[in-house]
Amino acid sequence: MKKLFLTLGLASLFMVACNNTPKQPEQPAAPAEEQKTEVVEEKHECPMDALKNEYAKWDEMTDEAKAELNKKACELFTQMDAKKAEMEAAGEQVCKGMAEMTEEAKAECEKKCAEMKAAWDNFANMTVDEQKDLIMSRLQNCGGEKECCKHEAPAETPAK
């Protein structure tokens, strides 16, 4: 009996020691700084505010930087227009203030929107400064209540 237990013990020892399963490479531990930045929550910033801040430095920019900034703004407005089109297609109300407007105010608003759309369709044919003027006009008319961010902002926004 002793020999049987001794043999079983040695056999189990060899089975454990000679395990031929491939070992997975160990994942290197992330530095403490990376772990710390993952925990920190980022404060939501309106892309329109960020764009306005970039345009504040317009006079200091090179021509290439100005053209790049105009391109970035154009892409942002294109995304915003696509989001609004999706909302309209889904039957959602895009402009909350439109329901409270009189018929004359609605007509004026629609007229301004049509003029802006016509100007925006000609965006590629404009000079860099004309593009900037059109973008600034659109930034000023971008919903006063952060309409561009109403679906992206967190539920509770910290006060500035």
XYZ file of C-alpha atoms in Angstrom:
160
model
C 0.000 0.000 0.000
C 2.852 2.351 0.826
C 4.383 1.662 -2.562
C 1.063 2.412 -4.278
C 0.669 5.787 -2.524
C 4.307 6.613 -3.164
C 3.900 5.754 -6.854
C 0.688 7.808 -7.132
C 2.361 10.731 -5.373
C 5.359 10.603 -7.707
C 3.099 10.259 -10.763
C 1.013 13.288 -9.736
C 4.214 15.243 -9.047
C 5.486 14.470 -12.580
C 2.120 15.366 -14.098
C 2.122 18.760 -12.416
C 5.794 19.454 -13.102
C 5.676 18.375 -16.745
C 2.578 20.277 -17.779
C 3.133 21.110 -21.470
C 0.366 23.661 -21.938
C 1.666 26.828 -23.612
C 2.045 29.714 -21.246
C 0.429 33.006 -22.174
C 2.746 36.001 -22.105
C 2.245 38.125 -19.066
C 0.606 41.484 -19.612
C 2.944 44.240 -18.506
C 1.535 46.267 -15.692
C 0.437 49.717 -16.803
C 2.307 52.600 -15.236
C 0.532 54.330 -12.399
C 0.116 57.534 -14.462
C -1.889 55.790 -17.205
C -4.159 54.167 -14.664
C -4.704 57.526 -13.021
C -5.683 59.295 -16.279
C -8.243 56.609 -17.106
C -10.086 57.286 -13.864
C -10.258 61.066 -14.351
C -13.473 62.158 -16.057
C -13.151 64.685 -18.838
C -15.253 67.810 -18.714
C -17.536 68.139 -21.735
C -16.622 71.045 -23.962
C -18.945 72.268 -26.652
C -17.241 71.849 -30.049
C -18.641 75.222 -31.106
C -16.986 76.927 -28.128
C -13.707 75.190 -28.960
C -14.022 76.364 -32.548
C -14.681 79.953 -31.437
C -11.557 79.798 -29.260
C -9.488 78.643 -32.223
C -10.865 81.435 -34.424
C -9.875 83.946 -31.744
C -6.251 83.318 -32.811
C -7.012 83.905 -36.518
C -4.615 86.855 -36.965
C -1.661 84.837 -35.639
C -2.195 81.886 -38.007
C -0.479 81.053 -41.264
C -2.538 80.743 -44.436
C -2.251 76.943 -44.304
C -3.441 76.863 -40.684
C -6.359 79.135 -41.571
C -7.401 76.856 -44.428
C -7.083 73.799 -42.166
C -9.212 75.449 -39.470
C -11.881 76.340 -42.048
C -11.847 72.723 -43.250
C -12.243 71.487 -39.672
C -15.171 73.862 -39.107
C -16.788 72.768 -42.363
C -16.555 69.109 -41.293
C -18.050 69.937 -37.887
C -20.993 71.760 -39.448
C -21.474 68.928 -41.950
C -21.700 66.450 -39.067
C -24.096 68.724 -37.214
C -26.289 69.088 -40.326
C -26.320 65.313 -40.795
C -27.390 64.836 -37.174
C -30.195 67.372 -37.622
C -31.316 65.631 -40.822
C -31.444 62.305 -38.955
C -33.513 63.905 -36.208
C -35.931 65.405 -38.727
C -36.227 62.052 -40.519
C -37.038 60.395 -37.190
C -39.776 62.965 -36.602
C -37.995 64.737 -33.750
C -38.230 68.476 -33.338
C -34.838 69.981 -34.181
C -35.432 73.583 -33.173
C -37.167 73.818 -29.797
C -37.810 77.546 -30.158
C -39.628 77.104 -33.468
C -42.818 75.905 -31.715
C -43.004 79.142 -29.731
C -42.487 81.446 -32.733
C -45.179 83.345 -34.573
C -45.784 82.531 -38.237
C -43.883 85.680 -39.288
C -40.899 84.750 -37.133
C -40.940 81.194 -38.512
C -40.982 82.545 -42.068
C -38.057 84.877 -41.271
C -36.132 82.015 -39.664
C -36.748 79.734 -42.644
C -35.644 82.530 -45.005
C -32.384 82.964 -43.066
C -31.848 79.199 -43.096
C -32.360 79.086 -46.874
C -29.877 81.950 -47.373
C -27.343 80.244 -45.102
C -27.767 76.952 -46.974
C -27.249 78.697 -50.322
C -24.096 80.380 -49.022
C -22.904 77.102 -47.494
C -23.346 75.284 -50.814
C -20.882 77.797 -52.313
C -18.358 77.313 -49.463
C -15.690 75.597 -51.591
C -15.603 78.508 -54.062
C -14.972 81.177 -51.417
C -11.685 82.695 -50.281
C -10.312 81.750 -46.876
C -11.506 85.024 -45.333
C -14.979 84.693 -46.873
C -15.158 81.148 -45.511
C -14.195 82.446 -42.070
C -16.920 85.117 -42.219
C -19.530 82.514 -43.163
C -18.365 80.194 -40.377
C -18.420 83.005 -37.812
C -21.927 83.931 -38.933
C -23.011 80.346 -38.500
C -21.286 80.104 -35.109
C -23.205 83.154 -33.898
C -26.469 81.632 -35.098
C -25.748 78.187 -33.648
C -28.506 77.698 -31.047
C -28.007 80.043 -28.139
C -28.808 77.245 -25.708
C -26.037 74.982 -26.996
C -28.368 73.320 -29.493
C -25.350 71.719 -31.164
C -24.500 69.781 -28.005
C -27.887 69.012 -26.532
C -27.551 65.291 -27.265
C -23.863 64.984 -26.440
C -23.677 66.843 -23.124
C -23.880 64.912 -19.874
C -27.126 65.179 -17.896
C -25.601 67.420 -15.271
C -23.098 69.941 -16.516
C -20.857 71.510 -13.868
C -21.176 75.278 -13.565
C -18.255 77.316 -14.803
